[in-house]
Amino acid sequence: MTDTKKSQHGEWSSRFAFILAATGSAVGLGNIWKFPYITGENGGGAFVIIYLLCVLLIGIPIMMAETMLGRRSRQNPISTMITLADEAGADKNWHYLGWMGVAAGFLILSYYSVIAGWASAYVLKALTGSFFGADASAIKAIFDDFVASPVKLLFWHSLFMLATMLIVVRGVNTGLEKAVRFLMPSLFVLLILMVAYAMTTDSYDQGVKFLFTPDFSKLTGNGVLTAMGHAFFTLSLGMGAIMVYGSYLPKDVSISKTVFLIAGTDTVVALLAGVAIFPIVFASGLEPAAGPGLIFQTLPIAFGNMTGGWFFGVLFFVMLVFAALSSSISLIEPAVAWLVENKDMSREQACIWSGSITWLLGLGTIFSFNVWSEFKIFDRTIFQLLDYLTANLMLPIGGFCIAVFAGWIMKQQHTEHELDMPNALSYQTWQILTRYVAPAAVFLVFLHVVGVL
Ligand code: TRP
């Protein structure tokens, strides 16, 4: 393979386009919906610190590795692993990593789309003024009522999946670039506005303290695993999404600088969401551990009671849906790229196949919140099981393998050339993190959870 290999599936128009798309993939429900509720469930500050450490020491080096693998091979994740293993003279079995990624993408999107459906439904609720003047219990009733209806959830899930497929059919680097360009800054401004609102509640200090004052006695082994898994989830790592996006990346772009920018933005968005939400949680006497409904039970209280709340409420949920869309397309793109490049399908066929499978899988999550809420496997509903399996197991395992592959299997001259770091020290730092720190950390956390440590 030569270094000038062109991507078969086009290229981003610029470094900025890649940054937008990768940030679009990273920033999503993970930051605004998931981060606050898992932080609430795991006791706050200590969990946040572990999450931040994982982003820095595991997420960022692996994100660089994953981008690099994609850019070097310029193919979908499955073919990438075949080509690069071949180039390094390594075992063929590495391509199973690509397969696991494709599977993880389907599983994640199946529940991601259901939650994104909730956000879409909330656009309509905001539009029709449902939150106006409502207190915490009225807002909770709206939420409970909504998720109790499988038909409603199915409708919004179907709509969101359809929207995802329509974008993916056109190719990720056309329509999407434009949407994300306007979306990201607006979402940012809105979150700052929500933080400003949170400051007006009496519980601002309590919320901030909950987020940033660590109490390690509240953190369990599973909490540590959740924090680590979330570092992968929020950065879209471990399943080939960033690899596919990297495969569209022009050669002259600095991977390290770009990755720092994306990971930094992603982290700031999550922390802003936390600072906006927890003061409202405490001011309204809600439970931080309320679970997946947390943002839907808190933010509408703010929209229902602040000046201009109607406008900001509509805008906020619209932004959230867009943020979810720019993430969902990256969850399905590895599968679609593989079907198109290797199975001779047209983009339309590939989208219909993968979209239908995901849509069907989504039913499990929909029913987890109503008719099957008592149906548990390993003490978890289907939704909880899917979330645990993907975020806490598959993504860290995928990330572990990517780190080992980039750190140990690939030739140093290749990684050095691809990463093209500003100096030797930064390359060595990356190498130490990828070879030792990240794989060891994942391994130790797993040992800890199964009780060996
Ligand atoms: N990172 C996205 C979020 O925070 C979700 C996501 C998109 C994702 N692509 C991914 C998660 C790939 C894991 C793997 O909402």
Short mmCIF file of C-alpha atoms in Angstrom, two decimals, residues 1-388:
data_model
loop_
_atom_site.label_atom_id
_atom_site.label_comp_id
_atom_site.label_asym_id
_atom_site.label_seq_id
_atom_site.Cartn_x
_atom_site.Cartn_y
_atom_site.Cartn_z
CA MET A 1 0.00 0.00 0.00
CA THR A 2 1.31 3.43 -0.82
CA ASP A 3 0.94 6.51 1.29
CA THR A 4 -0.96 8.27 -1.41
CA LYS A 5 -3.88 5.86 -1.40
CA LYS A 6 -7.03 7.84 -2.04
CA SER A 7 -10.21 7.18 -0.14
CA GLN A 8 -12.72 5.31 -2.28
CA HIS A 9 -15.49 7.23 -0.67
CA GLY A 10 -14.50 10.83 -1.09
CA GLU A 11 -12.73 13.19 1.21
CA TRP A 12 -13.72 15.98 3.56
CA SER A 13 -13.50 19.31 1.83
CA SER A 14 -11.10 20.59 4.49
CA ARG A 15 -9.68 20.01 7.96
CA PHE A 16 -12.51 22.13 9.26
CA ALA A 17 -15.08 19.83 7.66
CA PHE A 18 -13.54 16.85 9.45
CA ILE A 19 -13.49 18.72 12.73
CA LEU A 20 -17.15 19.58 12.30
CA ALA A 21 -18.16 16.05 11.43
CA ALA A 22 -16.11 14.40 14.15
CA THR A 23 -17.30 16.94 16.72
CA GLY A 24 -20.79 16.34 15.42
CA SER A 25 -20.30 12.64 16.05
CA ALA A 26 -18.82 13.14 19.50
CA VAL A 27 -21.23 15.76 20.79
CA GLY A 28 -24.67 14.26 21.12
CA LEU A 29 -27.04 12.65 23.55
CA GLY A 30 -23.99 11.28 25.34
CA ASN A 31 -23.06 14.74 26.53
CA ILE A 32 -26.44 16.23 27.26
CA TRP A 33 -28.64 13.28 28.13
CA LYS A 34 -26.32 10.52 29.33
CA PHE A 35 -23.50 12.33 31.12
CA PRO A 36 -25.81 14.13 33.59
CA TYR A 37 -27.87 11.08 34.44
CA ILE A 38 -24.99 8.68 34.95
CA THR A 39 -23.20 11.33 36.98
CA GLY A 40 -26.34 11.59 39.09
CA GLU A 41 -26.57 7.84 39.52
CA ASN A 42 -22.93 7.53 40.50
CA GLY A 43 -22.75 10.20 43.15
CA GLY A 44 -21.27 13.20 41.31
CA GLY A 45 -17.75 14.62 41.73
CA ALA A 46 -15.67 11.46 42.07
CA PHE A 47 -17.34 9.98 39.00
CA VAL A 48 -16.65 13.17 37.05
CA ILE A 49 -12.96 13.07 37.95
CA ILE A 50 -12.57 9.48 36.80
CA TYR A 51 -14.40 10.33 33.59
CA LEU A 52 -12.10 13.31 32.93
CA LEU A 53 -9.00 11.21 33.63
CA CYS A 54 -10.25 8.54 31.24
CA VAL A 55 -10.83 11.10 28.49
CA LEU A 56 -7.31 12.46 28.92
CA LEU A 57 -5.29 9.28 29.39
CA ILE A 58 -7.31 6.73 27.44
CA GLY A 59 -9.74 8.56 25.16
CA ILE A 60 -7.45 11.09 23.52
CA PRO A 61 -4.58 8.70 22.64
CA ILE A 62 -7.04 6.10 21.36
CA MET A 63 -8.90 8.71 19.36
CA MET A 64 -5.60 9.61 17.69
CA ALA A 65 -4.91 5.94 17.03
CA GLU A 66 -8.35 5.28 15.60
CA THR A 67 -8.25 8.32 13.30
CA MET A 68 -4.81 7.28 12.17
CA LEU A 69 -5.87 3.72 11.29
CA GLY A 70 -8.72 5.03 9.15
CA ARG A 71 -6.64 7.61 7.36
CA ARG A 72 -3.86 5.17 6.59
CA SER A 73 -6.10 2.61 4.96
CA ARG A 74 -8.89 4.83 3.59
CA GLN A 75 -11.49 2.08 3.83
CA ASN A 76 -14.32 0.94 6.09
CA PRO A 77 -13.23 -0.46 9.50
CA ILE A 78 -13.42 -4.12 8.52
CA SER A 79 -11.27 -3.68 5.40
CA THR A 80 -9.02 -1.30 7.31
CA MET A 81 -8.15 -3.98 9.83
CA ILE A 82 -7.51 -6.52 7.06
CA THR A 83 -5.29 -4.15 5.07
CA LEU A 84 -3.32 -2.83 8.01
CA ALA A 85 -2.83 -6.24 9.63
CA ASP A 86 -1.51 -7.42 6.29
CA GLU A 87 0.79 -4.44 5.99
CA ALA A 88 2.21 -5.12 9.45
CA GLY A 89 2.52 -8.86 8.77
CA ALA A 90 0.05 -9.58 11.57
CA ASP A 91 -2.68 -12.12 12.05
CA LYS A 92 -5.81 -11.96 9.88
CA ASN A 93 -8.05 -12.25 12.92
CA TRP A 94 -7.71 -8.52 13.53
CA HIS A 95 -10.63 -8.00 11.19
CA TYR A 96 -12.96 -9.30 13.89
CA LEU A 97 -12.33 -5.94 15.54
CA GLY A 98 -14.03 -4.31 12.57
CA TRP A 99 -16.93 -6.71 12.89
CA MET A 100 -17.40 -6.03 16.55
CA GLY A 101 -17.47 -2.34 15.72
CA VAL A 102 -20.20 -2.76 13.15
CA ALA A 103 -22.23 -4.82 15.62
CA ALA A 104 -21.72 -2.25 18.38
CA GLY A 105 -22.88 0.49 16.01
CA PHE A 106 -26.18 -1.29 15.36
CA LEU A 107 -26.79 -1.99 19.01
CA ILE A 108 -26.00 1.55 20.15
CA LEU A 109 -28.03 3.19 17.42
CA SER A 110 -31.02 1.00 18.27
CA TYR A 111 -31.42 2.70 21.64
CA TYR A 112 -29.85 6.00 20.67
CA SER A 113 -32.61 6.48 18.13
CA VAL A 114 -35.31 5.83 20.71
CA ILE A 115 -33.92 8.50 23.04
CA ALA A 116 -33.41 10.88 20.12
CA GLY A 117 -37.09 10.20 19.43
CA TRP A 118 -37.87 11.47 22.94
CA ALA A 119 -35.97 14.65 22.16
CA SER A 120 -37.95 15.02 18.92
CA ALA A 121 -41.23 14.56 20.74
CA TYR A 122 -40.12 17.26 23.20
CA VAL A 123 -39.72 19.72 20.32
CA LEU A 124 -43.44 19.35 19.74
CA LYS A 125 -44.24 19.56 23.45
CA ALA A 126 -42.19 22.74 23.69
CA LEU A 127 -43.87 24.17 20.61
CA THR A 128 -47.35 23.60 21.96
CA GLY A 129 -46.47 25.24 25.26
CA SER A 130 -46.81 22.08 27.40
CA PHE A 131 -44.22 23.27 29.91
CA PHE A 132 -45.72 26.68 30.50
CA GLY A 133 -45.82 27.45 34.22
CA ALA A 134 -45.44 23.75 35.07
CA ASP A 135 -43.79 22.65 38.30
CA ALA A 136 -41.53 19.63 38.83
CA SER A 137 -44.36 17.18 39.41
CA ALA A 138 -46.31 18.31 36.34
CA ILE A 139 -43.18 17.96 34.21
CA LYS A 140 -42.52 14.51 35.62
CA ALA A 141 -46.09 13.50 34.83
CA ILE A 142 -45.65 14.62 31.21
CA PHE A 143 -42.54 12.47 30.94
CA ASP A 144 -44.00 9.40 32.65
CA ASP A 145 -47.09 9.61 30.50
CA PHE A 146 -45.05 9.84 27.35
CA VAL A 147 -42.70 6.90 27.95
CA ALA A 148 -45.61 4.74 29.08
CA SER A 149 -46.88 4.75 25.49
CA PRO A 150 -45.15 2.25 23.20
CA VAL A 151 -47.02 3.68 20.23
CA LYS A 152 -45.73 7.19 20.78
CA LEU A 153 -42.17 6.00 21.32
CA LEU A 154 -42.39 3.86 18.21
CA PHE A 155 -43.61 6.77 16.14
CA TRP A 156 -40.76 9.08 17.17
CA HIS A 157 -38.15 6.33 16.94
CA SER A 158 -39.30 5.55 13.39
CA LEU A 159 -39.20 9.22 12.44
CA PHE A 160 -35.68 9.65 13.79
CA MET A 161 -34.40 6.50 12.07
CA LEU A 162 -35.91 7.70 8.82
CA ALA A 163 -34.20 11.06 9.13
CA THR A 164 -30.88 9.33 9.87
CA MET A 165 -31.19 7.12 6.82
CA LEU A 166 -32.11 10.03 4.57
CA ILE A 167 -28.92 11.83 5.55
CA VAL A 168 -26.74 8.74 5.30
CA VAL A 169 -28.06 7.96 1.81
CA ARG A 170 -26.65 11.24 0.60
CA GLY A 171 -23.23 10.50 2.07
CA VAL A 172 -21.98 11.87 5.34
CA ASN A 173 -19.96 14.66 3.84
CA THR A 174 -22.61 16.54 1.93
CA GLY A 175 -25.75 17.66 3.72
CA LEU A 176 -24.31 17.15 7.10
CA GLU A 177 -21.40 19.54 6.88
CA LYS A 178 -23.73 22.46 6.52
CA ALA A 179 -26.05 21.49 9.34
CA VAL A 180 -23.24 20.95 11.83
CA ARG A 181 -21.56 24.21 10.93
CA PHE A 182 -24.52 26.12 12.28
CA LEU A 183 -25.58 23.67 14.94
CA MET A 184 -22.48 23.43 17.09
CA PRO A 185 -22.10 27.13 17.89
CA SER A 186 -25.83 27.50 18.54
CA LEU A 187 -25.93 24.56 20.90
CA PHE A 188 -23.03 26.05 22.77
CA VAL A 189 -24.71 29.42 23.18
CA LEU A 190 -27.94 27.79 24.35
CA LEU A 191 -26.13 25.72 26.95
CA ILE A 192 -24.47 28.84 28.31
CA LEU A 193 -27.89 30.41 28.54
CA MET A 194 -29.14 27.41 30.51
CA VAL A 195 -26.17 27.74 32.85
CA ALA A 196 -27.11 31.39 33.31
CA TYR A 197 -30.62 30.30 34.24
CA ALA A 198 -29.22 27.72 36.66
CA MET A 199 -27.31 30.54 38.36
CA THR A 200 -30.58 32.25 39.18
CA THR A 201 -31.81 29.27 41.20
CA ASP A 202 -30.88 29.05 44.90
CA SER A 203 -29.28 25.71 44.32
CA TYR A 204 -26.54 26.72 41.89
CA ASP A 205 -23.79 26.21 44.47
CA GLN A 206 -25.21 22.87 45.50
CA GLY A 207 -25.33 21.70 41.87
CA VAL A 208 -21.79 22.78 41.15
CA LYS A 209 -20.56 21.24 44.37
CA PHE A 210 -22.25 17.96 43.50
CA LEU A 211 -20.45 17.92 40.15
CA PHE A 212 -17.00 18.99 41.21
CA THR A 213 -16.45 18.00 44.84
CA PRO A 214 -15.34 14.39 44.83
CA ASP A 215 -16.53 11.95 47.44
CA PHE A 216 -14.86 8.69 46.54
CA SER A 217 -16.91 6.76 49.06
CA LYS A 218 -19.87 7.15 46.68
CA LEU A 219 -18.07 5.55 43.76
CA THR A 220 -18.43 1.81 43.18
CA GLY A 221 -16.38 -0.46 40.92
CA ASN A 222 -19.17 -0.43 38.40
CA GLY A 223 -19.22 3.36 38.64
CA VAL A 224 -15.57 3.42 37.56
CA LEU A 225 -16.40 1.14 34.64
CA THR A 226 -19.31 3.37 33.66
CA ALA A 227 -17.06 6.44 33.76
CA MET A 228 -14.49 4.73 31.57
CA GLY A 229 -17.12 3.37 29.20
CA HIS A 230 -18.59 6.83 28.92
CA ALA A 231 -15.23 8.29 27.90
CA PHE A 232 -15.38 5.96 24.90
CA PHE A 233 -19.05 6.57 24.26
CA THR A 234 -18.88 10.34 24.38
CA LEU A 235 -15.86 10.49 22.07
CA SER A 236 -17.46 7.94 19.69
CA LEU A 237 -14.51 5.58 20.15
CA GLY A 238 -13.97 1.87 19.95
CA MET A 239 -16.34 0.86 17.17
CA GLY A 240 -14.93 2.34 13.98
CA ALA A 241 -16.97 5.54 13.70
CA ILE A 242 -13.95 7.76 14.10
CA MET A 243 -11.99 5.32 11.94
CA VAL A 244 -14.45 5.79 9.09
CA TYR A 245 -14.37 9.55 9.53
CA GLY A 246 -10.57 9.40 9.60
CA SER A 247 -10.67 7.52 6.32
CA TYR A 248 -12.09 10.63 4.69
CA LEU A 249 -9.39 12.85 6.21
CA PRO A 250 -6.90 14.61 3.92
CA LYS A 251 -3.25 13.65 4.42
CA ASP A 252 -1.91 17.04 5.38
CA VAL A 253 -4.06 17.45 8.47
CA SER A 254 -2.48 17.17 11.94
CA ILE A 255 -4.27 14.38 13.74
CA SER A 256 -3.07 15.31 17.21
CA LYS A 257 -4.17 18.95 17.17
CA THR A 258 -7.49 18.05 15.61
CA VAL A 259 -8.19 15.35 18.19
CA PHE A 260 -7.41 17.68 21.11
CA LEU A 261 -9.81 20.22 19.75
CA ILE A 262 -12.62 17.69 19.30
CA ALA A 263 -12.15 16.02 22.68
CA GLY A 264 -11.89 19.42 24.39
CA THR A 265 -15.12 20.68 22.85
CA ASP A 266 -16.90 17.46 23.71
CA THR A 267 -15.83 17.64 27.34
CA VAL A 268 -16.81 21.29 27.74
CA VAL A 269 -20.27 20.60 26.34
CA ALA A 270 -20.82 17.75 28.81
CA LEU A 271 -19.67 19.83 31.78
CA LEU A 272 -21.88 22.75 30.72
CA ALA A 273 -24.85 20.39 30.50
CA GLY A 274 -24.07 19.17 34.00
CA VAL A 275 -23.78 22.69 35.41
CA ALA A 276 -27.07 23.62 33.74
CA ILE A 277 -28.97 20.61 35.01
CA PHE A 278 -27.93 19.83 38.59
CA PRO A 279 -28.93 23.19 40.12
CA ILE A 280 -32.42 22.62 38.69
CA VAL A 281 -32.40 19.08 40.07
CA PHE A 282 -31.73 20.35 43.59
CA ALA A 283 -33.86 23.48 43.35
CA SER A 284 -36.85 21.34 42.39
CA GLY A 285 -36.24 18.66 44.98
CA LEU A 286 -35.60 16.00 42.33
CA GLU A 287 -33.45 12.90 42.65
CA PRO A 288 -30.02 13.20 40.95
CA ALA A 289 -30.32 9.45 40.38
CA ALA A 290 -33.61 9.75 38.48
CA GLY A 291 -32.11 7.85 35.53
CA PRO A 292 -32.52 8.29 31.78
CA GLY A 293 -35.42 10.70 32.19
CA LEU A 294 -33.30 13.23 34.09
CA ILE A 295 -32.95 15.97 31.46
CA PHE A 296 -36.54 15.54 30.35
CA GLN A 297 -37.70 16.03 33.92
CA THR A 298 -35.48 19.03 34.70
CA LEU A 299 -34.87 21.33 31.73
CA PRO A 300 -38.57 21.75 30.88
CA ILE A 301 -39.07 23.19 34.37
CA ALA A 302 -36.62 25.91 33.44
CA PHE A 303 -38.26 26.50 30.06
CA GLY A 304 -41.68 26.64 31.65
CA ASN A 305 -40.66 29.32 34.10
CA MET A 306 -38.02 31.53 32.52
CA THR A 307 -38.58 34.58 30.34
CA GLY A 308 -38.50 33.58 26.70
CA GLY A 309 -38.78 29.97 27.82
CA TRP A 310 -41.04 28.96 24.96
CA PHE A 311 -38.54 30.10 22.36
CA PHE A 312 -35.49 28.69 24.14
CA GLY A 313 -37.25 25.41 24.86
CA VAL A 314 -38.11 24.83 21.23
CA LEU A 315 -34.64 25.84 20.15
CA PHE A 316 -32.96 23.63 22.73
CA PHE A 317 -34.76 20.46 21.75
CA VAL A 318 -34.28 21.18 18.05
CA MET A 319 -30.53 21.52 18.71
CA LEU A 320 -30.54 18.32 20.70
CA VAL A 321 -32.19 16.44 17.84
CA PHE A 322 -29.60 17.80 15.41
CA ALA A 323 -26.77 16.89 17.77
CA ALA A 324 -28.23 13.39 17.95
CA LEU A 325 -28.52 13.17 14.16
CA SER A 326 -24.92 14.14 13.58
CA SER A 327 -23.98 11.34 16.01
CA SER A 328 -26.39 8.71 14.76
CA ILE A 329 -25.10 8.88 11.20
CA SER A 330 -21.62 8.02 12.47
CA LEU A 331 -22.99 4.98 14.26
CA ILE A 332 -24.31 3.47 11.05
CA GLU A 333 -21.70 4.70 8.60
CA PRO A 334 -19.21 1.84 9.24
CA ALA A 335 -21.84 -0.73 8.29
CA VAL A 336 -23.03 1.24 5.29
CA ALA A 337 -19.48 1.86 4.04
CA TRP A 338 -18.74 -1.85 4.35
CA LEU A 339 -21.89 -2.93 2.48
CA VAL A 340 -21.15 -0.44 -0.30
CA GLU A 341 -17.44 -1.17 -0.62
CA ASN A 342 -17.50 -4.93 -0.15
CA LYS A 343 -20.97 -6.22 -0.84
CA ASP A 344 -21.55 -4.27 -3.99
CA MET A 345 -24.67 -2.62 -2.67
CA SER A 346 -25.79 0.83 -3.68
CA ARG A 347 -25.88 3.39 -0.88
CA GLU A 348 -29.67 3.21 -0.93
CA GLN A 349 -29.75 -0.57 -0.48
CA ALA A 350 -27.11 -0.43 2.25
CA CYS A 351 -29.11 2.22 4.09
CA ILE A 352 -32.38 0.34 3.83
CA TRP A 353 -30.81 -2.85 5.17
CA SER A 354 -28.92 -1.37 8.04
CA GLY A 355 -31.69 1.08 8.89
CA SER A 356 -34.31 -1.65 9.05
CA ILE A 357 -32.22 -3.84 11.31
CA THR A 358 -31.57 -0.97 13.71
CA TRP A 359 -35.19 0.08 13.68
CA LEU A 360 -36.28 -3.43 14.60
CA LEU A 361 -33.72 -3.73 17.39
CA GLY A 362 -35.02 -0.43 18.75
CA LEU A 363 -38.30 -2.11 19.73
CA GLY A 364 -36.49 -3.78 22.63
CA THR A 365 -35.61 -0.40 24.09
CA ILE A 366 -39.07 1.04 23.50
CA PHE A 367 -40.71 -1.79 25.43
CA SER A 368 -38.14 -1.51 28.24
CA PHE A 369 -39.86 1.67 29.32
CA ASN A 370 -43.38 0.33 29.38
CA VAL A 371 -44.77 -3.14 28.57
CA TRP A 372 -41.53 -5.00 29.26
CA SER A 373 -40.30 -2.83 32.11
CA GLU A 374 -40.43 -5.81 34.46
CA PHE A 375 -38.64 -8.11 32.04
CA LYS A 376 -35.05 -8.30 33.26
CA ILE A 377 -31.99 -10.20 32.14
CA PHE A 378 -29.10 -10.05 34.65
CA ASP A 379 -31.26 -7.66 36.62
CA ARG A 380 -31.42 -5.21 33.72
CA THR A 381 -34.09 -4.14 31.26
CA ILE A 382 -33.27 -4.61 27.58
CA PHE A 383 -32.31 -0.96 27.33
CA GLN A 384 -30.01 -1.19 30.35
CA LEU A 385 -28.51 -4.38 29.03
CA LEU A 386 -27.81 -2.89 25.60
CA ASP A 387 -26.27 0.16 27.20
CA TYR A 388 -24.08 -1.92 29.51
#
